[in-house]
């Protein structure tokens, strides 16, 4: 799940935007006209270099002209929703979702409280740091500064990874009982940071390719642990993770340092996307926590997590479709009430399609369970609600509504973790009903926020 599917940073300048957006004004005919407007508004070559990452005003004008033409208003009768690149969308989702199999295979039967907490912290940290790196990369590539983007992403990834290695390494050194899980957590963070770089540089297919060996041994190990010896599974998983890091380093090999003011401006906005990653990680850790502590075999754990894994992919696709429809409504609707009605209709279609696909995933997973008892039914329902919450959180974060999502999901994670870690391991039924209650509360709360806030946010964006 990458930051570009949420909100790509733009380089719009008010004076240049007015050339297209002012009623009755003729659109600019070439980059010279845009450059003249920029210079008239006080943008110099130095400003273009330090603030926008372009060598001069003319280069900035060319970039703005391309964006302004792409966003020029269209007539209502000819307006159509933008096309969604399904392949790229699914590839991005797969890069971040499928490694859960590697983590599950590497963890095995380790479910001690300290081990669970360590892994959950690593997941949250890796996703949050990864989305900060992604934003920085997209901000620089959006300005046409690809060498600077590669260098900045590499430096930020190293800046995030080194403290994680030191902290987890020290934890494992002083507590030998969780040393193995500390190594797994380090690998998890390394993969997320490396794969983020690959996705930003439009190489998700390459990242999936290097993951194939690890996935080929992880899937049978999760479904039938005795099928492959650990002496084979673990080295292959480690090799796949290391390969993603090597690929990321190769992709960043010809990077160039950006101007200091540009770097500072980009880093100032990274915090929003760090929060975005933390939001998604908070929801995913709920499913991971349930999968690690639930009584029963690993096959059942994997099957109940399968709808969530598939739901993450579907959520990114549905988010892209919703944004396309919302953009169309923004272009072609003059009345605020009518616009709100169209946004609500787009949300209903988005959630409706997602619900249908999620039910299909749950039915497929449930049909693969040999003995479907009542506890398993509750956990399947909870996983479906968690997937629904994931889509609602994506919709909110896509419009920079990060704080409420962090608050709601944080409360859910703390409550779920406290029931197991503080009160002691409950029964299978208590686990299932508690999981269902937390996921249901999250789904209802986030959906209400989406329904109430998104029309107003879309109008003012």
CSV table of C-alpha atoms in Angstrom, one decimal, residues 146-416:
chain,number,residue,atom,x,y,z
A,146,UNK,CA,14.5,11.7,-10.0
A,147,UNK,CA,18.2,11.5,-8.9
A,148,UNK,CA,17.4,13.6,-5.8
A,149,UNK,CA,14.4,11.4,-5.0
A,150,UNK,CA,16.6,8.3,-5.1
A,151,UNK,CA,19.2,9.8,-2.8
A,152,UNK,CA,16.7,11.2,-0.4
A,153,UNK,CA,14.8,7.9,-0.1
A,154,UNK,CA,18.0,5.9,0.4
A,155,UNK,CA,19.1,8.3,3.2
A,156,UNK,CA,15.7,8.4,4.9
A,157,UNK,CA,15.5,4.6,4.8
A,158,UNK,CA,18.9,4.3,6.4
A,159,UNK,CA,18.0,6.9,9.0
A,160,UNK,CA,14.9,4.8,9.9
A,161,UNK,CA,16.6,1.4,9.7
A,162,UNK,CA,19.7,2.1,11.8
A,163,UNK,CA,17.8,3.0,15.0
A,164,UNK,CA,15.5,0.0,14.5
A,165,UNK,CA,18.5,-2.3,14.3
A,166,UNK,CA,20.2,-0.8,17.3
A,167,UNK,CA,17.0,-1.0,19.4
A,168,UNK,CA,15.9,-4.5,18.4
A,169,UNK,CA,19.5,-5.7,18.5
A,170,UNK,CA,19.9,-4.5,22.1
A,171,UNK,CA,16.5,-6.0,23.0
A,172,UNK,CA,17.5,-9.4,21.6
A,173,UNK,CA,21.0,-9.2,23.2
A,174,UNK,CA,19.7,-8.6,26.7
A,175,UNK,CA,16.8,-11.0,26.4
A,176,UNK,CA,17.9,-14.2,24.6
A,177,UNK,CA,14.4,-15.6,24.7
A,178,UNK,CA,13.2,-13.1,22.1
A,179,UNK,CA,16.5,-12.8,20.1
A,180,UNK,CA,15.1,-14.8,17.1
A,181,UNK,CA,11.9,-12.6,16.9
A,182,UNK,CA,14.1,-9.5,17.1
A,183,UNK,CA,15.9,-10.7,13.9
A,184,UNK,CA,12.5,-11.4,12.2
A,185,UNK,CA,11.4,-7.9,13.2
A,186,UNK,CA,14.6,-6.4,11.7
A,187,UNK,CA,13.9,-8.3,8.5
A,188,UNK,CA,10.3,-7.1,8.4
A,189,UNK,CA,11.4,-3.4,8.7
A,190,UNK,CA,14.1,-3.9,6.1
A,191,UNK,CA,11.7,-5.3,3.6
A,192,UNK,CA,9.1,-2.6,4.0
A,193,UNK,CA,11.6,0.2,3.5
A,194,UNK,CA,13.3,-1.5,0.5
A,195,UNK,CA,10.0,-2.4,-1.2
A,196,UNK,CA,8.7,1.2,-0.6
A,197,UNK,CA,11.7,2.5,-2.7
A,198,UNK,CA,10.9,-0.1,-5.4
A,199,UNK,CA,7.2,0.9,-5.6
A,200,UNK,CA,8.0,4.7,-5.7
A,201,UNK,CA,10.4,4.1,-8.5
A,202,UNK,CA,7.8,2.1,-10.4
A,203,UNK,CA,9.4,-1.3,-9.9
A,204,UNK,CA,6.7,-3.2,-7.9
A,205,UNK,CA,6.9,-6.1,-10.4
A,206,UNK,CA,10.6,-6.4,-9.8
A,207,UNK,CA,10.1,-6.5,-6.0
A,208,UNK,CA,7.5,-9.3,-6.5
A,209,UNK,CA,9.9,-11.2,-8.6
A,210,UNK,CA,12.6,-11.4,-5.9
A,211,UNK,CA,10.0,-12.4,-3.4
A,212,UNK,CA,8.9,-15.5,-5.3
A,213,UNK,CA,11.5,-17.9,-3.7
A,214,UNK,CA,10.4,-16.9,-0.2
A,215,UNK,CA,6.7,-17.1,-1.1
A,216,UNK,CA,7.2,-20.6,-2.6
A,217,UNK,CA,8.5,-22.0,0.7
A,218,UNK,CA,6.4,-19.8,3.0
A,219,UNK,CA,3.0,-20.8,1.7
A,220,UNK,CA,3.4,-24.6,2.2
A,221,UNK,CA,5.1,-24.0,5.5
A,222,UNK,CA,2.1,-22.0,6.8
A,223,UNK,CA,-0.4,-24.5,5.5
A,224,UNK,CA,1.5,-27.7,6.5
A,225,UNK,CA,4.5,-26.9,8.8
A,226,UNK,CA,5.9,-30.5,8.5
A,227,UNK,CA,6.1,-30.3,4.7
A,228,UNK,CA,9.5,-28.5,4.5
A,229,UNK,CA,12.3,-28.4,7.1
A,230,UNK,CA,13.1,-25.1,8.7
A,231,UNK,CA,16.6,-25.5,7.6
A,232,UNK,CA,15.4,-24.8,4.0
A,233,UNK,CA,12.5,-22.4,4.8
A,234,UNK,CA,14.4,-19.8,6.9
A,235,UNK,CA,17.5,-19.3,4.6
A,236,UNK,CA,15.2,-18.9,1.6
A,237,UNK,CA,13.1,-16.3,3.4
A,238,UNK,CA,16.2,-14.5,4.5
A,239,UNK,CA,17.6,-14.5,0.9
A,240,UNK,CA,14.4,-13.0,-0.5
A,241,UNK,CA,14.4,-10.2,2.1
A,242,UNK,CA,18.1,-9.5,1.4
A,243,UNK,CA,17.4,-9.5,-2.3
A,244,UNK,CA,14.8,-6.7,-1.9
A,245,UNK,CA,17.3,-4.6,0.0
A,246,UNK,CA,20.0,-5.2,-2.7
A,247,UNK,CA,17.5,-4.3,-5.5
A,248,UNK,CA,16.5,-1.1,-3.6
A,249,UNK,CA,20.2,-0.1,-3.3
A,250,UNK,CA,20.8,-0.7,-7.0
A,251,UNK,CA,17.8,1.4,-7.9
A,252,UNK,CA,19.2,4.3,-5.8
A,253,UNK,CA,22.8,3.9,-6.9
A,254,UNK,CA,22.9,7.1,-9.0
A,255,UNK,CA,21.2,9.4,-6.6
A,256,UNK,CA,22.1,13.1,-6.1
A,257,UNK,CA,21.7,15.2,-3.0
A,258,UNK,CA,18.9,17.8,-3.2
A,259,UNK,CA,19.1,21.4,-2.2
A,260,UNK,CA,18.8,21.8,1.5
A,261,UNK,CA,15.7,24.0,1.4
A,262,UNK,CA,13.9,21.5,-0.8
A,263,UNK,CA,14.8,18.7,1.5
A,264,UNK,CA,13.6,20.6,4.6
A,265,UNK,CA,10.3,21.4,2.9
A,266,UNK,CA,9.7,17.8,1.9
A,267,UNK,CA,10.6,16.4,5.4
A,268,UNK,CA,8.2,18.9,7.0
A,269,UNK,CA,5.3,17.2,5.1
A,270,UNK,CA,6.5,13.7,5.8
A,271,UNK,CA,4.8,13.6,9.2
A,272,UNK,CA,1.4,13.3,7.7
A,273,UNK,CA,2.4,10.2,5.8
A,274,UNK,CA,4.2,8.7,8.8
A,275,UNK,CA,0.8,9.0,10.4
A,276,UNK,CA,-0.8,7.4,7.4
A,277,UNK,CA,1.5,4.4,7.7
A,278,UNK,CA,0.8,4.2,11.4
A,279,UNK,CA,-3.0,4.1,10.7
A,280,UNK,CA,-2.7,1.2,8.4
A,281,UNK,CA,-0.3,-0.6,10.6
A,282,UNK,CA,-2.6,-0.2,13.6
A,283,UNK,CA,-5.4,-2.0,11.7
A,284,UNK,CA,-3.2,-4.8,10.4
A,285,UNK,CA,-1.7,-5.4,13.8
A,286,UNK,CA,-5.2,-6.3,15.0
A,287,UNK,CA,-5.4,-9.1,12.5
A,288,UNK,CA,-1.9,-10.2,13.2
A,289,UNK,CA,-2.5,-10.2,16.9
A,290,UNK,CA,-5.5,-12.4,16.5
A,291,UNK,CA,-3.6,-14.7,14.2
A,292,UNK,CA,-0.7,-15.1,16.7
A,293,UNK,CA,-2.7,-15.7,19.9
A,294,UNK,CA,-5.7,-17.6,18.8
A,295,UNK,CA,-5.8,-21.3,19.8
A,296,UNK,CA,-5.8,-23.7,17.0
A,297,UNK,CA,-3.7,-24.8,14.1
A,298,UNK,CA,-1.7,-22.6,11.7
A,299,UNK,CA,-3.9,-23.5,8.8
A,300,UNK,CA,-7.0,-22.1,10.5
A,301,UNK,CA,-5.0,-18.9,11.4
A,302,UNK,CA,-3.9,-18.5,7.8
A,303,UNK,CA,-7.4,-19.0,6.4
A,304,UNK,CA,-9.0,-16.5,8.7
A,305,UNK,CA,-6.3,-13.9,7.8
A,306,UNK,CA,-6.8,-14.6,4.1
A,307,UNK,CA,-9.9,-12.4,3.7
A,308,UNK,CA,-8.0,-9.5,5.4
A,309,UNK,CA,-5.0,-10.0,3.0
A,310,UNK,CA,-7.3,-10.0,0.0
A,311,UNK,CA,-9.3,-7.2,1.4
A,312,UNK,CA,-6.3,-4.9,1.6
A,313,UNK,CA,-5.8,-5.4,-2.2
A,314,UNK,CA,-9.4,-4.8,-2.9
A,315,UNK,CA,-9.5,-1.7,-0.7
A,316,UNK,CA,-6.7,0.0,-2.6
A,317,UNK,CA,-8.5,-0.7,-5.9
A,318,UNK,CA,-11.8,0.6,-4.5
A,319,UNK,CA,-10.1,3.7,-3.2
A,320,UNK,CA,-8.7,4.5,-6.6
A,321,UNK,CA,-12.2,4.1,-8.2
A,322,UNK,CA,-13.8,6.3,-5.5
A,323,UNK,CA,-11.2,9.1,-6.1
A,324,UNK,CA,-11.9,8.9,-9.8
A,325,UNK,CA,-15.7,9.3,-9.3
A,326,UNK,CA,-15.2,12.1,-6.7
A,327,UNK,CA,-12.9,14.0,-9.1
A,328,UNK,CA,-15.6,13.7,-11.8
A,329,UNK,CA,-18.3,15.0,-9.4
A,330,UNK,CA,-16.0,17.9,-8.4
A,331,UNK,CA,-15.6,18.9,-12.0
A,332,UNK,CA,-19.2,18.6,-13.1
A,333,UNK,CA,-21.4,19.6,-10.1
A,334,UNK,CA,-22.2,23.2,-9.2
A,335,UNK,CA,-24.6,22.7,-6.3
A,336,UNK,CA,-23.1,21.7,-2.9
A,337,UNK,CA,-26.1,19.6,-2.0
A,338,UNK,CA,-26.0,17.8,-5.3
A,339,UNK,CA,-22.2,17.3,-4.9
A,340,UNK,CA,-22.7,15.8,-1.4
A,341,UNK,CA,-25.4,13.4,-2.9
A,342,UNK,CA,-23.0,12.3,-5.6
A,343,UNK,CA,-20.2,11.8,-3.1
A,344,UNK,CA,-22.5,9.7,-0.9
A,345,UNK,CA,-23.5,7.7,-4.1
A,346,UNK,CA,-19.8,7.1,-4.9
A,347,UNK,CA,-19.2,5.9,-1.3
A,348,UNK,CA,-22.2,3.5,-1.5
A,349,UNK,CA,-20.8,2.0,-4.7
A,350,UNK,CA,-17.3,1.8,-3.2
A,351,UNK,CA,-18.4,0.1,0.0
A,352,UNK,CA,-21.0,-2.0,-1.9
A,353,UNK,CA,-18.4,-3.5,-4.3
A,354,UNK,CA,-16.0,-4.0,-1.5
A,355,UNK,CA,-18.6,-5.8,0.6
A,356,UNK,CA,-19.4,-8.1,-2.2
A,357,UNK,CA,-15.8,-9.0,-2.9
A,358,UNK,CA,-15.1,-9.4,0.8
A,359,UNK,CA,-18.0,-11.8,1.3
A,360,UNK,CA,-16.6,-13.8,-1.6
A,361,UNK,CA,-13.2,-14.0,0.0
A,362,UNK,CA,-14.6,-15.0,3.4
A,363,UNK,CA,-16.8,-17.7,1.7
A,364,UNK,CA,-13.8,-19.0,-0.1
A,365,UNK,CA,-11.7,-19.2,3.1
A,366,UNK,CA,-14.5,-20.7,5.1
A,367,UNK,CA,-15.1,-23.4,2.6
A,368,UNK,CA,-11.5,-24.5,3.0
A,369,UNK,CA,-11.9,-25.1,6.8
A,370,UNK,CA,-12.4,-28.8,7.6
A,371,UNK,CA,-14.4,-28.0,10.8
A,372,UNK,CA,-16.1,-24.6,10.9
A,373,UNK,CA,-17.1,-24.1,14.5
A,374,UNK,CA,-18.8,-21.1,16.0
A,375,UNK,CA,-15.6,-19.5,17.1
A,376,UNK,CA,-14.2,-19.7,13.5
A,377,UNK,CA,-17.4,-18.1,12.2
A,378,UNK,CA,-17.0,-15.2,14.7
A,379,UNK,CA,-13.4,-14.7,13.7
A,380,UNK,CA,-14.3,-14.7,9.9
A,381,UNK,CA,-16.9,-12.1,10.6
A,382,UNK,CA,-14.5,-10.0,12.6
A,383,UNK,CA,-11.9,-10.2,9.8
A,384,UNK,CA,-14.5,-9.0,7.4
A,385,UNK,CA,-15.3,-6.0,9.6
A,386,UNK,CA,-11.6,-5.3,10.0
A,387,UNK,CA,-11.2,-5.2,6.2
A,388,UNK,CA,-14.1,-2.8,6.0
A,389,UNK,CA,-12.4,-0.6,8.6
A,390,UNK,CA,-9.3,-0.7,6.5
A,391,UNK,CA,-11.1,0.8,3.5
A,392,UNK,CA,-12.8,3.4,5.7
A,393,UNK,CA,-9.4,4.4,7.1
A,394,UNK,CA,-7.9,4.7,3.7
A,395,UNK,CA,-10.7,7.0,2.6
A,396,UNK,CA,-10.2,9.3,5.6
A,397,UNK,CA,-6.4,9.3,5.4
A,398,UNK,CA,-6.7,10.1,1.6
A,399,UNK,CA,-8.2,13.4,2.6
A,400,UNK,CA,-5.6,14.1,5.3
A,401,UNK,CA,-7.9,13.1,8.2
A,402,UNK,CA,-5.2,11.2,9.9
A,403,UNK,CA,-5.6,12.2,13.6
A,404,UNK,CA,-9.1,10.7,14.1
A,405,UNK,CA,-8.1,7.5,12.4
A,406,UNK,CA,-5.0,7.2,14.6
A,407,UNK,CA,-7.0,7.8,17.7
A,408,UNK,CA,-9.8,5.3,16.8
A,409,UNK,CA,-7.4,2.5,15.6
A,410,UNK,CA,-5.0,3.2,18.5
A,411,UNK,CA,-7.7,2.6,21.0
A,412,UNK,CA,-8.8,-0.6,19.3
A,413,UNK,CA,-5.2,-2.0,19.2
A,414,UNK,CA,-4.5,-1.1,22.8
A,415,UNK,CA,-7.8,-2.7,24.0
A,416,UNK,CA,-7.3,-5.9,22.0
